[in-house]
């Protein structure tokens, strides 16, 4: 019947939302584990000298899961260090 179909469609929609939520939580957890591993392996402060080329990372969109933000460049164009 129509009411049974509506119930099943609502159930399928809820499963899809639960799956997307689980994927996002898992990705965030894996990223934090990876970041901790990288920080342990490359400990220390990086010191840039005047004249070196650097890129700046824009982390404002890092934690968003919106698909429209996925193709936005996160690194700036190369910039030259002016002073320390």
XYZ file of N, CA and C in Angstrom, residues 12-58:
141
model
N 14.600 4.167 4.392
C 15.760 4.220 3.499
C 16.452 5.573 3.615
N 15.684 6.651 3.663
C 16.272 7.987 3.818
C 17.046 8.101 5.124
N 16.497 7.552 6.190
C 17.183 7.616 7.482
C 18.474 6.795 7.455
N 18.452 5.642 6.813
C 19.678 4.845 6.697
C 20.748 5.584 5.903
N 20.342 6.278 4.852
C 21.288 7.041 4.046
C 21.907 8.162 4.878
N 21.096 8.865 5.649
C 21.611 9.936 6.494
C 22.545 9.390 7.579
N 22.165 8.253 8.168
C 23.030 7.643 9.182
C 24.371 7.220 8.575
N 24.334 6.679 7.358
C 25.565 6.277 6.687
C 26.462 7.462 6.381
N 25.879 8.558 5.905
C 26.668 9.758 5.613
C 27.279 10.324 6.882
N 26.530 10.297 7.964
C 27.040 10.779 9.244
C 28.201 9.915 9.726
N 28.070 8.604 9.567
C 29.128 7.681 9.977
C 30.391 7.885 9.144
N 30.231 8.091 7.846
C 31.382 8.328 6.969
C 32.116 9.601 7.367
N 31.365 10.665 7.645
C 31.987 11.936 8.031
C 32.722 11.798 9.366
N 32.123 11.117 10.321
C 32.772 10.926 11.623
C 34.040 10.086 11.473
N 33.989 9.062 10.654
C 35.160 8.206 10.444
C 36.285 8.982 9.756
N 35.941 9.789 8.757
C 36.957 10.583 8.058
C 37.621 11.566 9.008
N 36.849 12.192 9.870
C 37.400 13.138 10.841
C 38.329 12.421 11.823
N 37.939 11.231 12.259
C 38.775 10.465 13.183
C 40.083 10.042 12.519
N 40.018 9.565 11.286
C 41.234 9.143 10.578
C 42.169 10.329 10.339
N 41.592 11.498 10.048
C 42.413 12.686 9.831
C 43.137 13.081 11.108
N 42.458 13.026 12.238
C 43.112 13.398 13.491
C 44.223 12.409 13.844
N 44.019 11.124 13.578
C 45.066 10.125 13.829
C 46.265 10.388 12.921
N 45.993 10.682 11.647
C 47.073 10.965 10.704
C 47.837 12.221 11.118
N 47.105 13.268 11.499
C 47.758 14.515 11.911
C 48.662 14.297 13.122
N 48.210 13.512 14.087
C 49.039 13.226 15.261
C 50.308 12.479 14.860
N 50.169 11.533 13.940
C 51.327 10.766 13.481
C 52.329 11.675 12.761
N 51.846 12.576 11.936
C 52.730 13.490 11.211
C 53.438 14.431 12.181
N 52.697 14.939 13.162
C 53.314 15.857 14.124
C 54.403 15.156 14.943
N 54.205 13.892 15.268
C 55.234 13.152 16.017
C 56.471 12.916 15.164
N 56.271 12.658 13.880
C 57.408 12.308 13.042
C 58.194 13.528 12.555
N 57.594 14.684 12.516
C 58.258 15.901 12.047
C 58.236 16.965 13.140
N 58.652 16.589 14.308
C 58.623 17.529 15.422
C 59.617 18.656 15.184
N 59.285 19.804 15.689
C 60.184 20.944 15.576
C 59.530 22.109 14.868
N 60.144 23.240 15.017
C 59.628 24.465 14.429
C 60.344 24.728 13.104
N 59.590 25.098 12.107
C 60.165 25.439 10.814
C 60.437 26.934 10.807
N 61.667 27.309 10.481
C 62.036 28.713 10.446
C 62.340 29.083 9.003
N 61.615 30.080 8.508
C 61.800 30.538 7.141
C 62.718 31.749 7.129
N 63.579 31.788 6.155
C 64.515 32.894 5.992
C 63.980 33.865 4.941
N 64.317 35.149 5.057
C 63.884 36.112 4.039
C 64.344 35.685 2.648
N 63.446 35.820 1.693
C 63.749 35.448 0.318
C 63.241 34.077 -0.077
N 62.902 33.235 0.886
C 62.388 31.899 0.560
C 60.960 31.997 0.050
N 60.588 31.035 -0.786
C 59.219 30.951 -1.273
C 58.415 30.045 -0.349
N 57.208 30.482 -0.003
C 56.325 29.699 0.854
C 54.909 29.734 0.278
N 54.096 28.804 0.727
C 52.674 28.817 0.412
C 51.907 28.818 1.715
N 50.780 29.518 1.736
C 49.952 29.616 2.934
C 48.748 28.704 2.755
N 48.458 27.903 3.784
C 47.339 26.964 3.743
C 46.117 27.618 4.377
N 45.003 27.632 3.669
C 43.750 28.200 4.176
C 42.931 27.064 4.779
